[in-house]
PDB file of C-alpha atoms and ligand atoms in Angstrom:
ATOM      1  CA  MET A   1       0.000   0.000   0.000  1.00  0.00           C
ATOM      2  CA  ARG A   2       1.225   3.420  -0.983  1.00  0.00           C
ATOM      3  CA  ALA A   3       1.349   5.883   1.934  1.00  0.00           C
ATOM      4  CA  MET A   4      -0.094   8.986   0.325  1.00  0.00           C
ATOM      5  CA  PRO A   5       0.483  11.971   2.635  1.00  0.00           C
ATOM      6  CA  PRO A   6      -2.648  13.633   4.073  1.00  0.00           C
ATOM      7  CA  ILE A   7      -4.477  16.431   2.260  1.00  0.00           C
ATOM      8  CA  ARG A   8      -3.990  19.857   3.812  1.00  0.00           C
ATOM      9  CA  LEU A   9      -5.364  23.255   2.847  1.00  0.00           C
ATOM     10  CA  LEU A  10      -2.983  26.115   3.629  1.00  0.00           C
ATOM     11  CA  PRO A  11      -4.503  29.605   3.696  1.00  0.00           C
ATOM     12  CA  SER A  12      -2.142  31.968   1.856  1.00  0.00           C
ATOM     13  CA  LEU A  13      -1.761  35.047   4.029  1.00  0.00           C
ATOM     14  CA  LEU A  14      -1.102  37.223   0.979  1.00  0.00           C
ATOM     15  CA  SER A  15      -4.900  37.577   0.801  1.00  0.00           C
ATOM     16  CA  ALA A  16      -5.297  38.303   4.534  1.00  0.00           C
ATOM     17  CA  ASP A  17      -5.879  41.769   5.998  1.00  0.00           C
ATOM     18  CA  PHE A  18      -2.448  42.709   7.352  1.00  0.00           C
ATOM     19  CA  ALA A  19      -3.925  45.538   9.421  1.00  0.00           C
ATOM     20  CA  ARG A  20      -5.560  42.787  11.483  1.00  0.00           C
ATOM     21  CA  LEU A  21      -2.863  40.140  11.183  1.00  0.00           C
ATOM     22  CA  ALA A  22      -3.179  38.539  14.631  1.00  0.00           C
ATOM     23  CA  GLU A  23      -6.955  38.255  14.237  1.00  0.00           C
ATOM     24  CA  GLU A  24      -6.600  36.745  10.774  1.00  0.00           C
ATOM     25  CA  LEU A  25      -4.132  34.147  12.078  1.00  0.00           C
ATOM     26  CA  ALA A  26      -6.470  33.260  14.946  1.00  0.00           C
ATOM     27  CA  ALA A  27      -9.395  32.950  12.510  1.00  0.00           C
ATOM     28  CA  CYS A  28      -7.401  30.522  10.321  1.00  0.00           C
ATOM     29  CA  LYS A  29      -6.770  28.331  13.348  1.00  0.00           C
ATOM     30  CA  GLN A  30     -10.410  28.609  14.380  1.00  0.00           C
ATOM     31  CA  ALA A  31     -11.462  27.465  10.878  1.00  0.00           C
ATOM     32  CA  GLY A  32      -9.315  24.343  11.252  1.00  0.00           C
ATOM     33  CA  ALA A  33      -6.143  25.223   9.314  1.00  0.00           C
ATOM     34  CA  LYS A  34      -3.040  23.384  10.536  1.00  0.00           C
ATOM     35  CA  MET A  35      -0.577  25.179   8.295  1.00  0.00           C
ATOM     36  CA  LEU A  36      -0.259  28.686   6.864  1.00  0.00           C
ATOM     37  CA  HIS A  37       1.434  29.775   3.652  1.00  0.00           C
ATOM     38  CA  VAL A  38       3.601  32.902   3.768  1.00  0.00           C
ATOM     39  CA  ASP A  39       4.658  34.673   0.546  1.00  0.00           C
ATOM     40  CA  VAL A  40       7.953  36.535   0.508  1.00  0.00           C
ATOM     41  CA  MET A  41       8.530  38.554  -2.693  1.00  0.00           C
ATOM     42  CA  ASP A  42      11.626  40.564  -3.506  1.00  0.00           C
ATOM     43  CA  GLY A  43      10.542  42.788  -6.417  1.00  0.00           C
ATOM     44  CA  HIS A  44      13.235  41.115  -8.528  1.00  0.00           C
ATOM     45  CA  PHE A  45      12.532  37.402  -8.918  1.00  0.00           C
ATOM     46  CA  VAL A  46       8.876  38.442  -9.076  1.00  0.00           C
ATOM     47  CA  PRO A  47       7.430  41.847  -9.978  1.00  0.00           C
ATOM     48  CA  ASN A  48       5.995  42.492  -6.528  1.00  0.00           C
ATOM     49  CA  LEU A  49       7.242  43.142  -2.989  1.00  0.00           C
ATOM     50  CA  THR A  50       5.882  41.839   0.281  1.00  0.00           C
ATOM     51  CA  PHE A  51       7.950  41.513   3.454  1.00  0.00           C
ATOM     52  CA  GLY A  52      10.942  39.870   5.096  1.00  0.00           C
ATOM     53  CA  PRO A  53      11.812  37.972   8.287  1.00  0.00           C
ATOM     54  CA  PHE A  54      10.579  40.818  10.502  1.00  0.00           C
ATOM     55  CA  ILE A  55       6.934  40.112   9.615  1.00  0.00           C
ATOM     56  CA  VAL A  56       7.423  36.339   9.782  1.00  0.00           C
ATOM     57  CA  GLU A  57       8.672  36.866  13.326  1.00  0.00           C
ATOM     58  CA  ALA A  58       5.512  38.861  14.144  1.00  0.00           C
ATOM     59  CA  MET A  59       3.404  36.027  12.711  1.00  0.00           C
ATOM     60  CA  ARG A  60       5.344  33.536  14.810  1.00  0.00           C
ATOM     61  CA  ARG A  61       4.467  35.479  17.959  1.00  0.00           C
ATOM     62  CA  SER A  62       0.764  35.415  17.001  1.00  0.00           C
ATOM     63  CA  THR A  63       0.261  31.754  16.067  1.00  0.00           C
ATOM     64  CA  ASP A  64       1.496  28.248  16.782  1.00  0.00           C
ATOM     65  CA  LEU A  65       0.381  26.983  13.358  1.00  0.00           C
ATOM     66  CA  PHE A  66       2.978  25.581  10.943  1.00  0.00           C
ATOM     67  CA  LEU A  67       4.489  28.416   8.884  1.00  0.00           C
ATOM     68  CA  ASP A  68       5.258  27.355   5.311  1.00  0.00           C
ATOM     69  CA  VAL A  69       7.426  30.162   3.933  1.00  0.00           C
ATOM     70  CA  HIS A  70       7.614  30.574   0.137  1.00  0.00           C
ATOM     71  CA  LEU A  71      10.672  32.585  -0.888  1.00  0.00           C
ATOM     72  CA  MET A  72      10.073  34.226  -4.259  1.00  0.00           C
ATOM     73  CA  MET A  73      13.483  35.817  -4.350  1.00  0.00           C
ATOM     74  CA  THR A  74      16.868  35.653  -6.043  1.00  0.00           C
ATOM     75  CA  ASP A  75      19.780  34.444  -3.871  1.00  0.00           C
ATOM     76  CA  PRO A  76      17.503  32.967  -1.194  1.00  0.00           C
ATOM     77  CA  GLN A  77      20.566  31.383   0.418  1.00  0.00           C
ATOM     78  CA  LYS A  78      21.454  34.785   1.914  1.00  0.00           C
ATOM     79  CA  TYR A  79      18.303  34.807   4.021  1.00  0.00           C
ATOM     80  CA  ILE A  80      17.660  31.188   5.026  1.00  0.00           C
ATOM     81  CA  GLU A  81      19.019  31.503   8.561  1.00  0.00           C
ATOM     82  CA  ALA A  82      17.126  34.776   9.108  1.00  0.00           C
ATOM     83  CA  PHE A  83      13.818  33.233   8.007  1.00  0.00           C
ATOM     84  CA  ARG A  84      14.448  30.169  10.154  1.00  0.00           C
ATOM     85  CA  LYS A  85      15.301  32.330  13.162  1.00  0.00           C
ATOM     86  CA  ALA A  86      12.091  34.291  12.572  1.00  0.00           C
ATOM     87  CA  GLY A  87      10.147  31.060  13.077  1.00  0.00           C
ATOM     88  CA  SER A  88       9.648  29.437   9.654  1.00  0.00           C
ATOM     89  CA  ASP A  89       8.806  25.734   9.922  1.00  0.00           C
ATOM     90  CA  ALA A  90       9.374  25.039   6.223  1.00  0.00           C
ATOM     91  CA  ILE A  91      11.393  27.094   3.754  1.00  0.00           C
ATOM     92  CA  THR A  92      10.676  26.740   0.037  1.00  0.00           C
ATOM     93  CA  VAL A  93      13.040  28.168  -2.586  1.00  0.00           C
ATOM     94  CA  HIS A  94      12.512  28.405  -6.339  1.00  0.00           C
ATOM     95  CA  VAL A  95      14.718  26.068  -8.383  1.00  0.00           C
ATOM     96  CA  GLU A  96      14.912  28.802 -11.060  1.00  0.00           C
ATOM     97  CA  ALA A  97      16.348  31.235  -8.496  1.00  0.00           C
ATOM     98  CA  VAL A  98      19.031  28.822  -7.280  1.00  0.00           C
ATOM     99  CA  GLY A  99      20.017  26.839 -10.381  1.00  0.00           C
ATOM    100  CA  GLN A 100      21.248  23.260 -10.820  1.00  0.00           C
ATOM    101  CA  ARG A 101      24.793  23.914  -9.644  1.00  0.00           C
ATOM    102  CA  GLN A 102      23.968  25.340  -6.238  1.00  0.00           C
ATOM    103  CA  LEU A 103      20.750  23.532  -5.451  1.00  0.00           C
ATOM    104  CA  GLU A 104      22.162  20.691  -3.401  1.00  0.00           C
ATOM    105  CA  GLN A 105      24.104  23.135  -1.246  1.00  0.00           C
ATOM    106  CA  VAL A 106      20.996  25.233  -0.632  1.00  0.00           C
ATOM    107  CA  ILE A 107      18.948  22.143   0.246  1.00  0.00           C
ATOM    108  CA  ASN A 108      21.629  21.206   2.790  1.00  0.00           C
ATOM    109  CA  GLN A 109      21.661  24.754   4.158  1.00  0.00           C
ATOM    110  CA  ILE A 110      17.895  24.738   4.767  1.00  0.00           C
ATOM    111  CA  ARG A 111      18.114  21.268   6.302  1.00  0.00           C
ATOM    112  CA  ALA A 112      20.943  22.381   8.620  1.00  0.00           C
ATOM    113  CA  SER A 113      18.844  25.369   9.764  1.00  0.00           C
ATOM    114  CA  GLY A 114      16.293  22.891  11.142  1.00  0.00           C
ATOM    115  CA  ALA A 115      13.481  23.843   8.758  1.00  0.00           C
ATOM    116  CA  GLN A 116      11.722  21.462   6.387  1.00  0.00           C
ATOM    117  CA  VAL A 117      12.911  21.859   2.813  1.00  0.00           C
ATOM    118  CA  GLY A 118      10.706  22.776  -0.140  1.00  0.00           C
ATOM    119  CA  LEU A 119      11.374  23.354  -3.827  1.00  0.00           C
ATOM    120  CA  ALA A 120       9.033  25.498  -5.955  1.00  0.00           C
ATOM    121  CA  LEU A 121       8.736  25.319  -9.755  1.00  0.00           C
ATOM    122  CA  ASN A 122       7.295  27.931 -12.075  1.00  0.00           C
ATOM    123  CA  PRO A 123       4.575  26.787 -14.515  1.00  0.00           C
ATOM    124  CA  ASP A 124       7.070  26.584 -17.416  1.00  0.00           C
ATOM    125  CA  THR A 125       9.778  24.645 -15.541  1.00  0.00           C
ATOM    126  CA  ASP A 126      10.119  20.962 -16.477  1.00  0.00           C
ATOM    127  CA  PRO A 127      10.085  18.974 -13.222  1.00  0.00           C
ATOM    128  CA  GLU A 128      11.947  16.022 -14.715  1.00  0.00           C
ATOM    129  CA  LEU A 129      15.130  18.119 -14.852  1.00  0.00           C
ATOM    130  CA  TRP A 130      14.897  18.421 -11.060  1.00  0.00           C
ATOM    131  CA  PHE A 131      13.803  14.907 -10.110  1.00  0.00           C
ATOM    132  CA  TRP A 132      17.301  14.214  -8.764  1.00  0.00           C
ATOM    133  CA  ALA A 133      16.672  16.885  -6.103  1.00  0.00           C
ATOM    134  CA  PHE A 134      13.096  15.874  -5.246  1.00  0.00           C
ATOM    135  CA  ALA A 135      14.435  12.786  -3.483  1.00  0.00           C
ATOM    136  CA  LYS A 136      16.293  15.074  -1.030  1.00  0.00           C
ATOM    137  CA  VAL A 137      13.439  17.364   0.071  1.00  0.00           C
ATOM    138  CA  ASP A 138      10.201  17.300   2.075  1.00  0.00           C
ATOM    139  CA  LEU A 139       8.002  19.227  -0.325  1.00  0.00           C
ATOM    140  CA  VAL A 140       7.714  20.061  -4.013  1.00  0.00           C
ATOM    141  CA  MET A 141       5.448  22.969  -4.910  1.00  0.00           C
ATOM    142  CA  PHE A 142       4.016  23.485  -8.377  1.00  0.00           C
ATOM    143  CA  MET A 143       3.108  27.054  -9.203  1.00  0.00           C
ATOM    144  CA  THR A 144      -0.173  26.929 -11.088  1.00  0.00           C
ATOM    145  CA  VAL A 145       0.132  30.669 -11.824  1.00  0.00           C
ATOM    146  CA  TYR A 146       3.206  32.792 -12.547  1.00  0.00           C
ATOM    147  CA  PRO A 147       4.205  33.893  -9.048  1.00  0.00           C
ATOM    148  CA  GLY A 148       3.816  37.467  -7.866  1.00  0.00           C
ATOM    149  CA  PHE A 149       0.150  38.107  -7.264  1.00  0.00           C
ATOM    150  CA  GLY A 150      -2.924  36.551  -5.697  1.00  0.00           C
ATOM    151  CA  GLY A 151      -6.180  36.078  -7.575  1.00  0.00           C
ATOM    152  CA  GLN A 152      -4.792  34.865 -10.925  1.00  0.00           C
ATOM    153  CA  ALA A 153      -6.319  32.106 -13.062  1.00  0.00           C
ATOM    154  CA  PHE A 154      -5.144  28.492 -12.621  1.00  0.00           C
ATOM    155  CA  ILE A 155      -2.907  27.279 -15.481  1.00  0.00           C
ATOM    156  CA  PRO A 156      -4.137  23.758 -16.411  1.00  0.00           C
ATOM    157  CA  GLN A 157      -1.015  22.919 -18.461  1.00  0.00           C
ATOM    158  CA  VAL A 158       0.795  22.228 -15.172  1.00  0.00           C
ATOM    159  CA  ARG A 159      -1.469  19.243 -14.421  1.00  0.00           C
ATOM    160  CA  PRO A 160       0.454  16.543 -16.359  1.00  0.00           C
ATOM    161  CA  ARG A 161       3.612  17.655 -14.534  1.00  0.00           C
ATOM    162  CA  ILE A 162       1.949  17.066 -11.182  1.00  0.00           C
ATOM    163  CA  ARG A 163       0.889  13.609 -12.395  1.00  0.00           C
ATOM    164  CA  ALA A 164       4.368  12.691 -13.593  1.00  0.00           C
ATOM    165  CA  THR A 165       5.875  13.803 -10.303  1.00  0.00           C
ATOM    166  CA  ARG A 166       3.346  11.889  -8.206  1.00  0.00           C
ATOM    167  CA  ALA A 167       4.002   8.765 -10.290  1.00  0.00           C
ATOM    168  CA  ALA A 168       7.728   9.043  -9.573  1.00  0.00           C
ATOM    169  CA  PHE A 169       7.430  10.100  -5.894  1.00  0.00           C
ATOM    170  CA  PRO A 170       4.461   8.313  -4.283  1.00  0.00           C
ATOM    171  CA  THR A 171       5.026   9.573  -0.725  1.00  0.00           C
ATOM    172  CA  LEU A 172       6.318  13.113  -1.336  1.00  0.00           C
ATOM    173  CA  ASP A 173       4.314  16.143  -0.195  1.00  0.00           C
ATOM    174  CA  ILE A 174       3.215  17.785  -3.452  1.00  0.00           C
ATOM    175  CA  GLN A 175       1.792  21.287  -3.067  1.00  0.00           C
ATOM    176  CA  VAL A 176       0.029  23.515  -5.575  1.00  0.00           C
ATOM    177  CA  ASP A 177      -0.039  27.306  -5.391  1.00  0.00           C
ATOM    178  CA  GLY A 178      -2.083  29.674  -7.544  1.00  0.00           C
ATOM    179  CA  GLY A 179      -5.726  29.688  -8.582  1.00  0.00           C
ATOM    180  CA  VAL A 180      -6.509  26.865  -6.162  1.00  0.00           C
ATOM    181  CA  ALA A 181     -10.251  27.017  -5.443  1.00  0.00           C
ATOM    182  CA  ARG A 182     -13.363  24.857  -5.152  1.00  0.00           C
ATOM    183  CA  ASP A 183     -13.374  24.163  -8.907  1.00  0.00           C
ATOM    184  CA  THR A 184      -9.675  23.296  -9.280  1.00  0.00           C
ATOM    185  CA  ILE A 185      -9.117  21.379  -6.015  1.00  0.00           C
ATOM    186  CA  PRO A 186     -10.705  18.098  -7.252  1.00  0.00           C
ATOM    187  CA  LEU A 187      -8.530  18.303 -10.390  1.00  0.00           C
ATOM    188  CA  VAL A 188      -5.191  18.760  -8.624  1.00  0.00           C
ATOM    189  CA  ILE A 189      -6.035  16.109  -6.055  1.00  0.00           C
ATOM    190  CA  ALA A 190      -6.837  13.681  -8.864  1.00  0.00           C
ATOM    191  CA  ASP A 191      -3.405  14.530 -10.288  1.00  0.00           C
ATOM    192  CA  GLY A 192      -1.748  13.599  -7.001  1.00  0.00           C
ATOM    193  CA  ALA A 193      -1.311  16.908  -5.161  1.00  0.00           C
ATOM    194  CA  ASN A 194      -1.982  16.694  -1.423  1.00  0.00           C
ATOM    195  CA  ARG A 195      -1.195  20.224  -0.217  1.00  0.00           C
ATOM    196  CA  LEU A 196      -3.371  23.087  -1.394  1.00  0.00           C
ATOM    197  CA  VAL A 197      -2.287  26.709  -1.026  1.00  0.00           C
ATOM    198  CA  CYS A 198      -5.339  28.880  -1.191  1.00  0.00           C
ATOM    199  CA  GLY A 199      -5.327  32.673  -1.065  1.00  0.00           C
ATOM    200  CA  SER A 200      -8.238  34.583  -2.561  1.00  0.00           C
ATOM    201  CA  ALA A 201     -10.585  31.578  -2.717  1.00  0.00           C
ATOM    202  CA  TYR A 202     -10.106  30.884   0.997  1.00  0.00           C
ATOM    203  CA  PHE A 203     -10.276  34.468   2.248  1.00  0.00           C
ATOM    204  CA  ASN A 204     -13.347  35.245   0.103  1.00  0.00           C
ATOM    205  CA  ASP A 205     -15.214  32.160   1.269  1.00  0.00           C
ATOM    206  CA  LYS A 206     -18.040  32.781   3.722  1.00  0.00           C
ATOM    207  CA  ASP A 207     -17.666  29.315   5.254  1.00  0.00           C
ATOM    208  CA  LYS A 208     -13.937  28.929   5.809  1.00  0.00           C
ATOM    209  CA  ALA A 209     -14.237  25.989   8.198  1.00  0.00           C
ATOM    210  CA  GLY A 210     -16.529  24.192   5.754  1.00  0.00           C
ATOM    211  CA  PHE A 211     -14.129  24.926   2.903  1.00  0.00           C
ATOM    212  CA  ILE A 212     -11.140  23.424   4.747  1.00  0.00           C
ATOM    213  CA  ARG A 213     -13.169  20.382   5.845  1.00  0.00           C
ATOM    214  CA  TRP A 214     -14.468  19.794   2.299  1.00  0.00           C
ATOM    215  CA  ALA A 215     -11.003  20.130   0.736  1.00  0.00           C
ATOM    216  CA  GLU A 216      -9.220  17.907   3.245  1.00  0.00           C
ATOM    217  CA  GLN A 217     -11.803  15.147   2.813  1.00  0.00           C
ATOM    218  CA  GLN A 218     -11.346  14.904  -0.961  1.00  0.00           C
ATOM    219  CA  LYS A 219     -10.326  11.429  -2.076  1.00  0.00           C
ATOM    220  CA  PRO A 220      -7.321  11.125  -4.340  1.00  0.00           C
ATOM    221  CA  SER A 221      -8.224   8.871  -7.247  1.00  0.00           C
ATOM    222  CA  PRO A 222      -6.683   5.460  -6.456  1.00  0.00           C
ATOM    223  CA  ASP A 223      -4.772   5.329  -9.722  1.00  0.00           C
ATOM    224  CA  ALA A 224      -3.512   8.948  -9.815  1.00  0.00           C
ATOM    225  CA  SER A 225       0.050   7.738  -9.379  1.00  0.00           C
ATOM    226  CA  HIS A 226      -0.165   5.494 -12.429  1.00  0.00           C
ATOM    227  CA  VAL A 227      -1.434   8.049 -14.904  1.00  0.00           C
ATOM    228  CA  HIS A 228       1.273   9.077 -17.312  1.00  0.00           C
ATOM    229  CA  PRO A 229       1.759  12.633 -18.543  1.00  0.00           C
ATOM    230  CA  ARG A 230       0.496  13.606 -21.948  1.00  0.00           C
TER     231      ARG A 230
HETATM  232  C1  DX5 B   1       1.359  33.910  -5.729  1.00  0.00           C
HETATM  233  C2  DX5 B   1       1.576  33.347  -4.346  1.00  0.00           C
HETATM  234  C3  DX5 B   1       0.396  32.621  -3.816  1.00  0.00           C
HETATM  235  C4  DX5 B   1      -0.861  33.449  -3.724  1.00  0.00           C
HETATM  236  C5  DX5 B   1      -1.942  32.594  -4.315  1.00  0.00           C
HETATM  237  O1  DX5 B   1       2.552  34.262  -6.301  1.00  0.00           O
HETATM  238  O2  DX5 B   1       2.695  32.459  -4.319  1.00  0.00           O
HETATM  239  O3  DX5 B   1       0.658  31.949  -2.589  1.00  0.00           O
HETATM  240  O4  DX5 B   1      -1.238  33.842  -2.447  1.00  0.00           O
HETATM  241  O5  DX5 B   1      -3.097  33.331  -4.415  1.00  0.00           O
HETATM  242  P1  DX5 B   1      -4.432  32.755  -5.035  1.00  0.00           P
HETATM  243  O6  DX5 B   1      -4.810  31.527  -4.238  1.00  0.00           O
HETATM  244  O7  DX5 B   1      -5.391  33.887  -4.896  1.00  0.00           O
HETATM  245  O8  DX5 B   1      -4.134  32.390  -6.465  1.00  0.00           O
HETATM  246 ZN1   ZN B   2       2.965  31.203  -2.489  1.00  0.00          ZN
END
């Protein structure tokens, strides 16, 4: 029997009201979230800016939920220790920002910091070029939009890549980020994703607890790991 990791919905705080951050974090916990997704943007790797370790540290003081920190930045290796010290539980870097030559070193650096290790891939990045690294990490995250902004439309062309990755890595945590909502969740779960980052769809939902419960009870199709990419 294949041990498929559990399905989790992670509210993406990019869509939260930062003027009421502590309340928003408490409401996520109240709604049943176990993990939160935190978007760090540098205005260089992506055309938008958010915040650095200082705000992650403020989040850490306001919640005991798992903080999954998504670094959309060039040279993320410069900031790994700072984000870990701020209270990140998992640190995800973009393979495009690190490159093949330095990736193993960066994976080891995150591991040594004590955080879980994640790798993110843009929609036009071929995962098979990075399979060698997937065996060394806790989480692979497929961007189903081009990173930088919340509220964009899901890019369905990423789906066969999720399937191919699930077929090769049956027990890996596979996360999707971008345009994840009630209509796309059954699709990505059928493809083999088990972690759902959800920004605008979660924060706009009137029944957040019901949304999390519904998403986390979805059943992966039993043969998702055997479906081959187109
Ligand atoms: C986008 C970020 C996402 C963002 C997703 O670059 O990485 O985490 O919050 O937002 P939605 O769910 O609205 O597409
Ligand atoms: Zn993100």
